[in-house]
Tab-separated table of C-alpha atoms in Angstrom:
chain	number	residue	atom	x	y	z
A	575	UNK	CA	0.000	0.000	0.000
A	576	UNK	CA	1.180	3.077	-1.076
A	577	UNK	CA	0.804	5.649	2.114
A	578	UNK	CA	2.422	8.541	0.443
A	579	UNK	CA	-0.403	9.549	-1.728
A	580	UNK	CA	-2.361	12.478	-0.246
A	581	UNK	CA	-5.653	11.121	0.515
A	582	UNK	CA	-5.018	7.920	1.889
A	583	UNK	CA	-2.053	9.389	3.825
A	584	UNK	CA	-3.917	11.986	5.408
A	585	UNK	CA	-6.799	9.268	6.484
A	586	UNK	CA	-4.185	6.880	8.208
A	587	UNK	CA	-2.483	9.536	9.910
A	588	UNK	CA	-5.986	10.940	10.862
A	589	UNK	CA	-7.044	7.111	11.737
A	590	UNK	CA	-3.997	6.516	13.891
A	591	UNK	CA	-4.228	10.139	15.505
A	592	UNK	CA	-7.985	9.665	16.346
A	593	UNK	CA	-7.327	6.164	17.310
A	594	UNK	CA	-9.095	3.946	14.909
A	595	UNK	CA	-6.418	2.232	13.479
A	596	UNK	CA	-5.764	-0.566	15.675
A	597	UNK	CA	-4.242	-3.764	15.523
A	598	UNK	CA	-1.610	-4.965	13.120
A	599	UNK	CA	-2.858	-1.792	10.644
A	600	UNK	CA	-1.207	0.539	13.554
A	601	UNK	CA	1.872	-1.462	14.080
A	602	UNK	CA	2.138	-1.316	10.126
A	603	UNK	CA	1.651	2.456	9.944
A	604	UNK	CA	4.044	2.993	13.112
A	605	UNK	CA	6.666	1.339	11.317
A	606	UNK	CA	6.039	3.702	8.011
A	607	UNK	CA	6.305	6.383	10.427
A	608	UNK	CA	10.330	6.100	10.950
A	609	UNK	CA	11.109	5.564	7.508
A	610	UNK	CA	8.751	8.418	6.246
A	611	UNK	CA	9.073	12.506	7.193
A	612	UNK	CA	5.485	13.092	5.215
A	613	UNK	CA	3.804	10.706	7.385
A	614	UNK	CA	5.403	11.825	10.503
A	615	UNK	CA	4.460	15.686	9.537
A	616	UNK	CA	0.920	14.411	8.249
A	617	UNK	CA	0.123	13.091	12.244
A	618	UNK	CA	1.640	15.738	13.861
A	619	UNK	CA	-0.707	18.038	12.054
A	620	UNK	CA	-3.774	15.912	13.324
A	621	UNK	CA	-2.336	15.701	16.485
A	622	UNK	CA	-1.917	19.580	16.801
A	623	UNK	CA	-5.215	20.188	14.855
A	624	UNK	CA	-7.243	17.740	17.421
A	625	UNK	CA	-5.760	18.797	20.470
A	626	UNK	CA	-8.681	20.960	21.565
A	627	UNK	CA	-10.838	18.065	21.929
A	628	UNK	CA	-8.984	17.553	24.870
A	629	UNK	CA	-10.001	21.278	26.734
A	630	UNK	CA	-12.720	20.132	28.761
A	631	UNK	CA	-10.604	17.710	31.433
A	632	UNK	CA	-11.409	18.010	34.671
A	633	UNK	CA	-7.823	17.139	36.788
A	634	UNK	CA	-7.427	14.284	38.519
A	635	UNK	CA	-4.664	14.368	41.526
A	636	UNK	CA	-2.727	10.550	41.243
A	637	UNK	CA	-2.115	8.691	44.275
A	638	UNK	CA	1.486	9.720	45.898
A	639	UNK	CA	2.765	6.119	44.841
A	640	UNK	CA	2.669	7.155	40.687
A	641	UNK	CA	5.427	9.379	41.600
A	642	UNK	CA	7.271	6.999	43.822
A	643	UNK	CA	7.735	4.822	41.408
A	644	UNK	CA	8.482	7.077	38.138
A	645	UNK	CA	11.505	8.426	40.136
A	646	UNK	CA	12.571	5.093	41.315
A	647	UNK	CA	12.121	3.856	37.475
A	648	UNK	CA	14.198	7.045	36.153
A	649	UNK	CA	16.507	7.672	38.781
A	650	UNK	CA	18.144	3.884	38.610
A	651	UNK	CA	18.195	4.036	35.361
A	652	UNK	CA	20.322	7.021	34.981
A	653	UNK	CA	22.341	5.594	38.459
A	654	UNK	CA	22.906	2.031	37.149
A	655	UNK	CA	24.496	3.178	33.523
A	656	UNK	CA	27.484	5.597	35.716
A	657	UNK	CA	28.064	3.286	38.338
A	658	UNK	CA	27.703	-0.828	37.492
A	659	UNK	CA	29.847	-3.147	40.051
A	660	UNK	CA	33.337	-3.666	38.662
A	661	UNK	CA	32.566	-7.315	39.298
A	662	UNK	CA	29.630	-7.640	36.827
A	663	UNK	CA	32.142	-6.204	34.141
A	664	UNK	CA	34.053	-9.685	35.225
A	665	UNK	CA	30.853	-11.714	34.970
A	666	UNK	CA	29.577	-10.292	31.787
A	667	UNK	CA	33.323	-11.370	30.263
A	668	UNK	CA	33.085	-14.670	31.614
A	669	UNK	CA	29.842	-14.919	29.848
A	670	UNK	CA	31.030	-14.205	26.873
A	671	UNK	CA	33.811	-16.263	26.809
A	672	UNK	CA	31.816	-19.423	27.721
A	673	UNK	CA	29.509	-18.007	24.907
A	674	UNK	CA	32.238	-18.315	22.627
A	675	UNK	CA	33.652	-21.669	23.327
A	676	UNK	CA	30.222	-22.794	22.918
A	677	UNK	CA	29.558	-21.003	19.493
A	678	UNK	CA	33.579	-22.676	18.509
A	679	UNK	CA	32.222	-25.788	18.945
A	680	UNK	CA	29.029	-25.387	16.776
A	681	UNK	CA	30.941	-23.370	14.371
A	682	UNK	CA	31.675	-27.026	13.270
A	683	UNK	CA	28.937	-27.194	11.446
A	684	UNK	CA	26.712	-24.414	9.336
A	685	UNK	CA	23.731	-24.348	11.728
A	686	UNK	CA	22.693	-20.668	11.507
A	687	UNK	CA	19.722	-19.736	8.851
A	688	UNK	CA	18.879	-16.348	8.796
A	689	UNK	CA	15.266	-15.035	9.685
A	690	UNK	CA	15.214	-11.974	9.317
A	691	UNK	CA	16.820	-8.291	8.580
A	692	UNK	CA	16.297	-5.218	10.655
A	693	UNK	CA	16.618	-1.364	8.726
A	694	UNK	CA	15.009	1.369	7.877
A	695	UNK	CA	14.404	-0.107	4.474
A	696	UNK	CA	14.963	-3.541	2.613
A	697	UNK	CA	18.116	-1.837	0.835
A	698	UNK	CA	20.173	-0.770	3.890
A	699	UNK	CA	19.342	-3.760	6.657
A	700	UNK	CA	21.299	-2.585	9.785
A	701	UNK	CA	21.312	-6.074	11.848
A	702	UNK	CA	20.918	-9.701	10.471
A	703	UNK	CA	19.073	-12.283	12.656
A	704	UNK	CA	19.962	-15.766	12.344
A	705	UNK	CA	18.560	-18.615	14.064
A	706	UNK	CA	20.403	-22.313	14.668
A	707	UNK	CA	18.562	-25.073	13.011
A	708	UNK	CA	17.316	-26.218	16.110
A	709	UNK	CA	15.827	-22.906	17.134
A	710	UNK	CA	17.766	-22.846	20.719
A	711	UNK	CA	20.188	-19.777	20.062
A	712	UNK	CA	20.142	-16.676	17.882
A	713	UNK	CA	23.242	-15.092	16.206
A	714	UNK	CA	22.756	-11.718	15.570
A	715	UNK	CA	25.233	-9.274	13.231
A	716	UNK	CA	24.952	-5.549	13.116
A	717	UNK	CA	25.706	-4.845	8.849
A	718	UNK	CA	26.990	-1.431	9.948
A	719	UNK	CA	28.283	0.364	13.085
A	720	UNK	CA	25.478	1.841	14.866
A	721	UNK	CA	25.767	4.924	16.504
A	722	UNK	CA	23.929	5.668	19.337
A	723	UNK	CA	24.195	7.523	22.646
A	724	UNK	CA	25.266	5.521	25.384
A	725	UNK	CA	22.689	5.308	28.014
A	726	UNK	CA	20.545	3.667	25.432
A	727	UNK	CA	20.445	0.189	24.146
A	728	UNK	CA	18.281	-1.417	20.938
A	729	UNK	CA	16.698	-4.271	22.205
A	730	UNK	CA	15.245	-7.034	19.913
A	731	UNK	CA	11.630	-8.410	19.995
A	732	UNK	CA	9.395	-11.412	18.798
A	733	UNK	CA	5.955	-10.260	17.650
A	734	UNK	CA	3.920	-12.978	17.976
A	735	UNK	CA	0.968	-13.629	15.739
A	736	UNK	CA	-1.381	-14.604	18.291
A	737	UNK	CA	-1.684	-10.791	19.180
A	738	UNK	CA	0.224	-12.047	22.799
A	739	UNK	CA	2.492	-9.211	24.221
A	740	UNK	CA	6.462	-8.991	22.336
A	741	UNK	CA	8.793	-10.648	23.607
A	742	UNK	CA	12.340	-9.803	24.112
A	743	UNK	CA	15.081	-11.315	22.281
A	744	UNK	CA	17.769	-9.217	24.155
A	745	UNK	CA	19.502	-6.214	22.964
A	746	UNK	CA	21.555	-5.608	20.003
A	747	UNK	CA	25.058	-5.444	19.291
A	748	UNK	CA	26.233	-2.230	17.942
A	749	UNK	CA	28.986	-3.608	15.862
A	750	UNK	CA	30.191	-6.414	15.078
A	751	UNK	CA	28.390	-10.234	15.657
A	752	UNK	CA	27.153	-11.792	18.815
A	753	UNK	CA	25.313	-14.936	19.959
A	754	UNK	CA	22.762	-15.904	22.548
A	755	UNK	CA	21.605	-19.204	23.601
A	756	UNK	CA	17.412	-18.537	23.975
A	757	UNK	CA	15.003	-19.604	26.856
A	758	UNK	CA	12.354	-21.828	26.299
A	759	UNK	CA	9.794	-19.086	26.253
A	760	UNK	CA	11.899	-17.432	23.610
A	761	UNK	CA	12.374	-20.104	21.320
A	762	UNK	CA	8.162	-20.363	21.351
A	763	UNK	CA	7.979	-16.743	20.616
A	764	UNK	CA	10.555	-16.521	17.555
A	765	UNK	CA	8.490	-19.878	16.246
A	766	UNK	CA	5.256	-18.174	16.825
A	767	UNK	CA	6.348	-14.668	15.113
A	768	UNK	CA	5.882	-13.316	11.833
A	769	UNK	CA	8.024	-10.301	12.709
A	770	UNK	CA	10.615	-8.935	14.674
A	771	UNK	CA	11.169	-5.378	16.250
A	772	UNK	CA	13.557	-3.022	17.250
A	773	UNK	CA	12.962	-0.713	19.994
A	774	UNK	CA	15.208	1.949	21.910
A	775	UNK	CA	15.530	1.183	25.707
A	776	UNK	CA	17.454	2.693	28.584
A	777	UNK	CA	21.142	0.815	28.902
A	778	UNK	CA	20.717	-2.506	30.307
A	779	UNK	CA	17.076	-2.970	28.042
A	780	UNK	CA	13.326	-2.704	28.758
A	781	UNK	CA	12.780	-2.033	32.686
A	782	UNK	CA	9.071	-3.255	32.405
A	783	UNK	CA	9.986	-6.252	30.016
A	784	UNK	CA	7.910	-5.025	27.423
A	785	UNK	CA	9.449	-2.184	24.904
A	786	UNK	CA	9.119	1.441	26.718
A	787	UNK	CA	10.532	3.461	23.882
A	788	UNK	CA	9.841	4.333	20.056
A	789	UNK	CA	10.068	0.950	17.819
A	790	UNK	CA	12.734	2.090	15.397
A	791	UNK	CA	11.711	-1.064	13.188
A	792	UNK	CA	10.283	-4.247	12.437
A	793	UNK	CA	11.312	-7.213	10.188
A	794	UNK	CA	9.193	-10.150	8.392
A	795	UNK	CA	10.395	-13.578	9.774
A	796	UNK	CA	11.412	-15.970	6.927
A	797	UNK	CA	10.339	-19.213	7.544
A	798	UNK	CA	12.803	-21.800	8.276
A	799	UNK	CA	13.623	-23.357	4.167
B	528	UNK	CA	-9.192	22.442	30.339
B	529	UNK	CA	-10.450	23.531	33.212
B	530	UNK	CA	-6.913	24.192	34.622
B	531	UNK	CA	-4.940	27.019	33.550
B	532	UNK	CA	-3.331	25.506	30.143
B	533	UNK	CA	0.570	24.779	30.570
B	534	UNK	CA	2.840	26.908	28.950
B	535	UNK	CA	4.252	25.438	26.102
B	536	UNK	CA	7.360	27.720	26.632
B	537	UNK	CA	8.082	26.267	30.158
B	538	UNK	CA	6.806	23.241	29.021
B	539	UNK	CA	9.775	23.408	26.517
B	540	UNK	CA	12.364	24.595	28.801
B	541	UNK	CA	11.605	21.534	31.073
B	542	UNK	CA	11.765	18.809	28.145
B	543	UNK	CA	14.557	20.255	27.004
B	544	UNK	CA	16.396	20.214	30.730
B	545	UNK	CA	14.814	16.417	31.431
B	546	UNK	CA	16.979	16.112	28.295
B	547	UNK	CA	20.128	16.607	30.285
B	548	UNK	CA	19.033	14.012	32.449
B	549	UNK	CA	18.272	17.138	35.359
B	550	UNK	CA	15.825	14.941	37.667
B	551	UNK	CA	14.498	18.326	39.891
B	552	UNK	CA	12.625	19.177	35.647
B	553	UNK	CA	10.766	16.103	35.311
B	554	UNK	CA	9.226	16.551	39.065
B	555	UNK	CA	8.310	20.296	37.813
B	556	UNK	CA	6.664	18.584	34.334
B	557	UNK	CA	4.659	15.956	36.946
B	558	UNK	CA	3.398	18.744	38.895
B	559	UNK	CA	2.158	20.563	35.783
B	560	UNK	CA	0.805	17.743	33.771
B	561	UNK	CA	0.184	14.825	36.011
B	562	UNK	CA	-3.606	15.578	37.109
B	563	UNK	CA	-4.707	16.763	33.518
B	564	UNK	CA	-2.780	13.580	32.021
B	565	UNK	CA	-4.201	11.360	34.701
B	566	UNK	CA	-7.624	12.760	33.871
B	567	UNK	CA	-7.297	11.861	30.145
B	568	UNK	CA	-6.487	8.404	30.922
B	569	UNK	CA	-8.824	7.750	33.460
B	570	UNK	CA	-11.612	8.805	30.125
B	571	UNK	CA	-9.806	6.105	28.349
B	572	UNK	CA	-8.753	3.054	30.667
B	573	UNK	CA	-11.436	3.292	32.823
B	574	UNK	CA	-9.377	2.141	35.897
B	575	UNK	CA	-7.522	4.198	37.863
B	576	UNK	CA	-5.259	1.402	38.707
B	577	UNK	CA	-4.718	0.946	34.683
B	578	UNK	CA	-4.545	4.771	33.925
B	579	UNK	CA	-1.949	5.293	37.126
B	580	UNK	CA	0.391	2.477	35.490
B	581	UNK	CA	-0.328	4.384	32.019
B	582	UNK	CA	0.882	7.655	33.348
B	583	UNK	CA	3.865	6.137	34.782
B	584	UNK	CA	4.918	4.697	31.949
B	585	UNK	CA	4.153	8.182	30.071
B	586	UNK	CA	6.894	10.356	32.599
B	587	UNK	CA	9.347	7.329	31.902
B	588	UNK	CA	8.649	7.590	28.296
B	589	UNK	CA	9.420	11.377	28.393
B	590	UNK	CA	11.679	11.457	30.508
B	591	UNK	CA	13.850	8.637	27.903
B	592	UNK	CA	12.601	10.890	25.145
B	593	UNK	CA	13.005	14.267	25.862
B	594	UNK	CA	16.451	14.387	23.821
B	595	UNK	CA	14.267	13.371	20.825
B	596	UNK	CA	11.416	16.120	21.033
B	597	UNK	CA	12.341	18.171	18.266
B	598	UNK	CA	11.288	21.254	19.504
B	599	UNK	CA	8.715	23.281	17.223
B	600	UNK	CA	7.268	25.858	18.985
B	601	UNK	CA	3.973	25.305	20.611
B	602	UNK	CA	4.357	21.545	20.456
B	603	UNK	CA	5.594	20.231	23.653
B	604	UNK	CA	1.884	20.513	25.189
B	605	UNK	CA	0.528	17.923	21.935
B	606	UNK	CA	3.963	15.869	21.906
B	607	UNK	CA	3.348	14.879	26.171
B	608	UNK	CA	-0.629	14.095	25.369
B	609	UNK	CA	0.121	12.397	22.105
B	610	UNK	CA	2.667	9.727	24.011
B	611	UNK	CA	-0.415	9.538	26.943
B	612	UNK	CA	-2.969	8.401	24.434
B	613	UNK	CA	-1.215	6.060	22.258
B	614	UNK	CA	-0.120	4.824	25.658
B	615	UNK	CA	-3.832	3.620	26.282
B	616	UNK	CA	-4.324	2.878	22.876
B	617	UNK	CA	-1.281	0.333	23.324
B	618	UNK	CA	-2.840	-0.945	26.838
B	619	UNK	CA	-5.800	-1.451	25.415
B	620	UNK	CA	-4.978	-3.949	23.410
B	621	UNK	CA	-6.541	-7.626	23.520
B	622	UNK	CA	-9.139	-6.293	26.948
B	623	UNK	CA	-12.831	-7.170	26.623
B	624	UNK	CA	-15.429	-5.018	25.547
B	625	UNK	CA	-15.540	-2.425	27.863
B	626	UNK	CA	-18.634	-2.153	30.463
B	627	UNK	CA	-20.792	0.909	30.438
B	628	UNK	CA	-20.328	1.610	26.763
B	629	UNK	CA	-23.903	3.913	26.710
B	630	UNK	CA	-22.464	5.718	29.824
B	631	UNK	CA	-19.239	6.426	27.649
B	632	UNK	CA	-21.366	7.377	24.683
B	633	UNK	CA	-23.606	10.272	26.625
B	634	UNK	CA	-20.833	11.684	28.179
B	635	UNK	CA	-19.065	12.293	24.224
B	636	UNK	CA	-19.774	16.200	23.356
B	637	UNK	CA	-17.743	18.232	21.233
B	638	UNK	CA	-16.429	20.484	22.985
B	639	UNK	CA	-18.731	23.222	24.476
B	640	UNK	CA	-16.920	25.699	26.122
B	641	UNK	CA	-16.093	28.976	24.673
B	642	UNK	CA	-12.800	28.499	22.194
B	643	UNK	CA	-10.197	31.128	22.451
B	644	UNK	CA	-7.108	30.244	20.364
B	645	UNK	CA	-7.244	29.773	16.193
B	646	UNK	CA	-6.734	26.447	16.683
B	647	UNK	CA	-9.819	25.856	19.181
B	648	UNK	CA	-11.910	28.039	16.526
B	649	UNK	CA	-10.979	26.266	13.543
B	650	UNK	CA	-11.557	22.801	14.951
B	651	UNK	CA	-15.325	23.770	16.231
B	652	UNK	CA	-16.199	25.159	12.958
B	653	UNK	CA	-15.079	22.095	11.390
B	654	UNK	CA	-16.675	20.016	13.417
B	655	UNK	CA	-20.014	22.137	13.188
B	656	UNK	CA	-19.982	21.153	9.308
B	657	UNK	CA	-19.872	16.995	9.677
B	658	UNK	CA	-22.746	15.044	10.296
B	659	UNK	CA	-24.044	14.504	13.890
B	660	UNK	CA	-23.067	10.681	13.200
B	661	UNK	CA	-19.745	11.668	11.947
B	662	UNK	CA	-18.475	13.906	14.545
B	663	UNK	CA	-19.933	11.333	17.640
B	664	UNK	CA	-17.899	8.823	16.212
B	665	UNK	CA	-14.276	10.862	16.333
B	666	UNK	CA	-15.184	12.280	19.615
B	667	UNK	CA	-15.736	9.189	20.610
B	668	UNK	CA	-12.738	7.340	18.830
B	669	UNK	CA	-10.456	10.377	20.180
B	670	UNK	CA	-11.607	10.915	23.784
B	671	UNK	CA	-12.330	8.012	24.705
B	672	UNK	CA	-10.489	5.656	23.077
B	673	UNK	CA	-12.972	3.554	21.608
B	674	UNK	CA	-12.571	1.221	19.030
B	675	UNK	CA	-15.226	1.022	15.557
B	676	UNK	CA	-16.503	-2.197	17.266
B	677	UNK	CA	-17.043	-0.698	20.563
B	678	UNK	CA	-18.648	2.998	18.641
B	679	UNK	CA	-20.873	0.361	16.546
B	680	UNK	CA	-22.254	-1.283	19.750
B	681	UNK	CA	-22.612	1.904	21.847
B	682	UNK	CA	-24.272	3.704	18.904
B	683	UNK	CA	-26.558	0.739	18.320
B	684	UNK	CA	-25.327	0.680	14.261
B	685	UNK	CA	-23.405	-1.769	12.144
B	686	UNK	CA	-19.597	-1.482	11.724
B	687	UNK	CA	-19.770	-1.146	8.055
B	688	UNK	CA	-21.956	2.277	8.387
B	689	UNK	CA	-19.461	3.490	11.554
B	690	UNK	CA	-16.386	3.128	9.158
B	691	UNK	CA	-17.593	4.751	6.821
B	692	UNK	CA	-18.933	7.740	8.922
B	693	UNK	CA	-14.757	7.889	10.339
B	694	UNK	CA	-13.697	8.007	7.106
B	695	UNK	CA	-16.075	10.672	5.854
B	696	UNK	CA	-15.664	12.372	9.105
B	697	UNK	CA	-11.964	12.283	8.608
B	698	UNK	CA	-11.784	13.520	5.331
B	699	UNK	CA	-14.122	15.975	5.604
B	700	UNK	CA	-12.271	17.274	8.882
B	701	UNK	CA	-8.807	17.314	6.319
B	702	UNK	CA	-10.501	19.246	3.721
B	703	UNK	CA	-12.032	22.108	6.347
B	704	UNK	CA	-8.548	22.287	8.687
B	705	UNK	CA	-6.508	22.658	5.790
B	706	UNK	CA	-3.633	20.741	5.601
């Protein structure tokens, strides 16, 4: 579909302003959205244009606990990124290196198909997904360096089709190629998914588990050949 | 609103220092948005235990965001309630038909009180020229976040004709505002 074209442009950003674009149809049009300044200029014109609709609100105070936990939720994640425990450095190397004598040994053999690539557009994919044959780990490549300030992360997610919340798949490397051995609940999701996401998250990922910032992209799966 | 409006100035100034990460600016923006935030979500979620979680995850939200509000004048006021109601929107997702649909459809007006700005003007005389069906069913849609299934049942009238009334609305609304 063609969402450039004036009319039908200005009804889908009028849809997804007012709200009645829902489902799949909204997650398609969000993802337009990045790659597309005329759509992103057409809803911020319904946006500002609508606004008024909004005048007659009567206030509501929120219980004292909202704020509690908003500053708990901002404040450790801007504490956590400047100070992390010299020791978790250690752990998060150790990781890795186990990661790596387990990827040697599968390296063997060809396992990896990919499923799916992550950009802006189809021409310039930014990461490469791969999954092993047997669906337990993921091997992920980032196609370019990605620049990006760093108290945020891009974190990875499995859309399932059954309309069930995304899943994450972890975060993203920002160069270079990493791999990542997946949890049951993972390897359901990925099998269950007809796309994949990208979403920017405070260092460290999602707080909540589910994405908190803007999805920056999403990615047909390919099915296994 | 039945508050004074925020100043989209200060409103500006405070995104803009959240953006440096300076804690003491996103308190300020809670004090000056939370209640009228709260108040739009409450018209959505119908919970207050739903719209509290919403509105936390709205100061989070802008508080991650604020180095990415480009900042065009007059816009910081739209940009917070924009991220509130696609916030519900997203919540909404995969619930039940709400309860007291008819309750939600009597309390839908367009907006009554006397307009001051261009904006405010140019959106009531819009509105004035769509059907009565049309305009209930973006009120609706836009205040409180019901879906064309849910406007169908509280309006008592097949999907088919409320589609077609948003899209006419919508396009009609386009052609009047301008674009």
């Amino acid at each position: 579909m063609n969402y450039e074209q004036y009319p039908l442009r200005e009804q889908l950003a009028g849809a997804y302003v007012v709200g009645t674009l829902r489902g799949r149809a909204r997650i398609r049009f969000e993802r337009s959205c990045t790659a597309s300044q005329s759509l992103r200029v057409a809803v911020r014109r319904w946006e500002d244009q609508l606004m008024p609709l909004l005048r007659d609100l009567v206030p509501v105070t929120p219980s004292a606990r909202v704020w509690e936990r908003i500053s708990q939720r901002t404040k450790s994640g801007t504490a956590a990124a400047g100070r992390r425990a010299p020791w978790r450095w250690a752990l998060a190397g150790a990781l890795a290196l186990s990661l790596l004598v387990y990827v040697s040994i599968r390296s063997i053999y060809p396992p990896y198909q990919v499923v799916a690539a992550l950009g802006q557009d189809k021409v310039h994919p930014v990461w490469n997904v791969s999954r092993s044959e047997d669906s337990h780990s993921l091997s992920i490549r980032a196609l370019q360096h990605v620049e990006s300030n760093p108290q945020l992360a891009y974190e990875l997610w499995a859309l399932p089709r059954n309309g069930k919340p995304p899943v994450s798949l972890g975060l993203l490397p920002r160069s270079g190629s990493i791999k990542r051995a997946l949890t049951t609940s993972q390897q359901a999701a990925l099998l269950n998914s007809d796309h994949l996401a990208v979403s920017l998250e405070p260092s460290g990922g999602s707080p909540t588990g589910s994405p908190t910032g803007p999805v920056l992209m999403v990615g047909d799966v390919r099915a296994p050949s | 609103m039945s508050m004074p409006e925020p100043d989209n100035a200060e409103l500006e100034r405070l995104l803009a220092r959240c953006a440096r990460q300076e804690h003491r600016a996103l308190e300020e923006l809670y004090k000056a948005l939370s209640p009228l935030l709260l108040a739009l979500l409450l018209r959505m979620l119908r919970s207050k235990e739903l719209a509290e979680d919403a509105l936390q995850d709205v100061f989070v939200g802008v508080w991650r965001q604020a180095g990415q509000f480009d900042a065009q004048r007059g816009r910081a006021l739209a940009w917070i309630t924009s991220i509130a109601r696609y916030r519900a929107i997203d919540m909404q997702r995969g619930r039940k038909h709400w309860v007291g649909l008819e309750a939600a459809a009597e309390s839908a007006a367009p907006p009554a009180r006397t307009e001051s700005t261009l904006t405010q003007r140019a959106l009531q005389r819009c509105l004035s020229l769509l059907t009565g069906d049309q305009r209930h069913c973006l009120v609706l849609a836009y205040q409180q976040g019901l879906t064309q299934d849910e406007i169908a049942v509280s309006m008592g009238h097949p999907l088919g004709t409320v589609k077609s009334w948003v899209r006419r609305g919508l396009s009609s609304l386009r052609e009047c505002l301008g674009s």
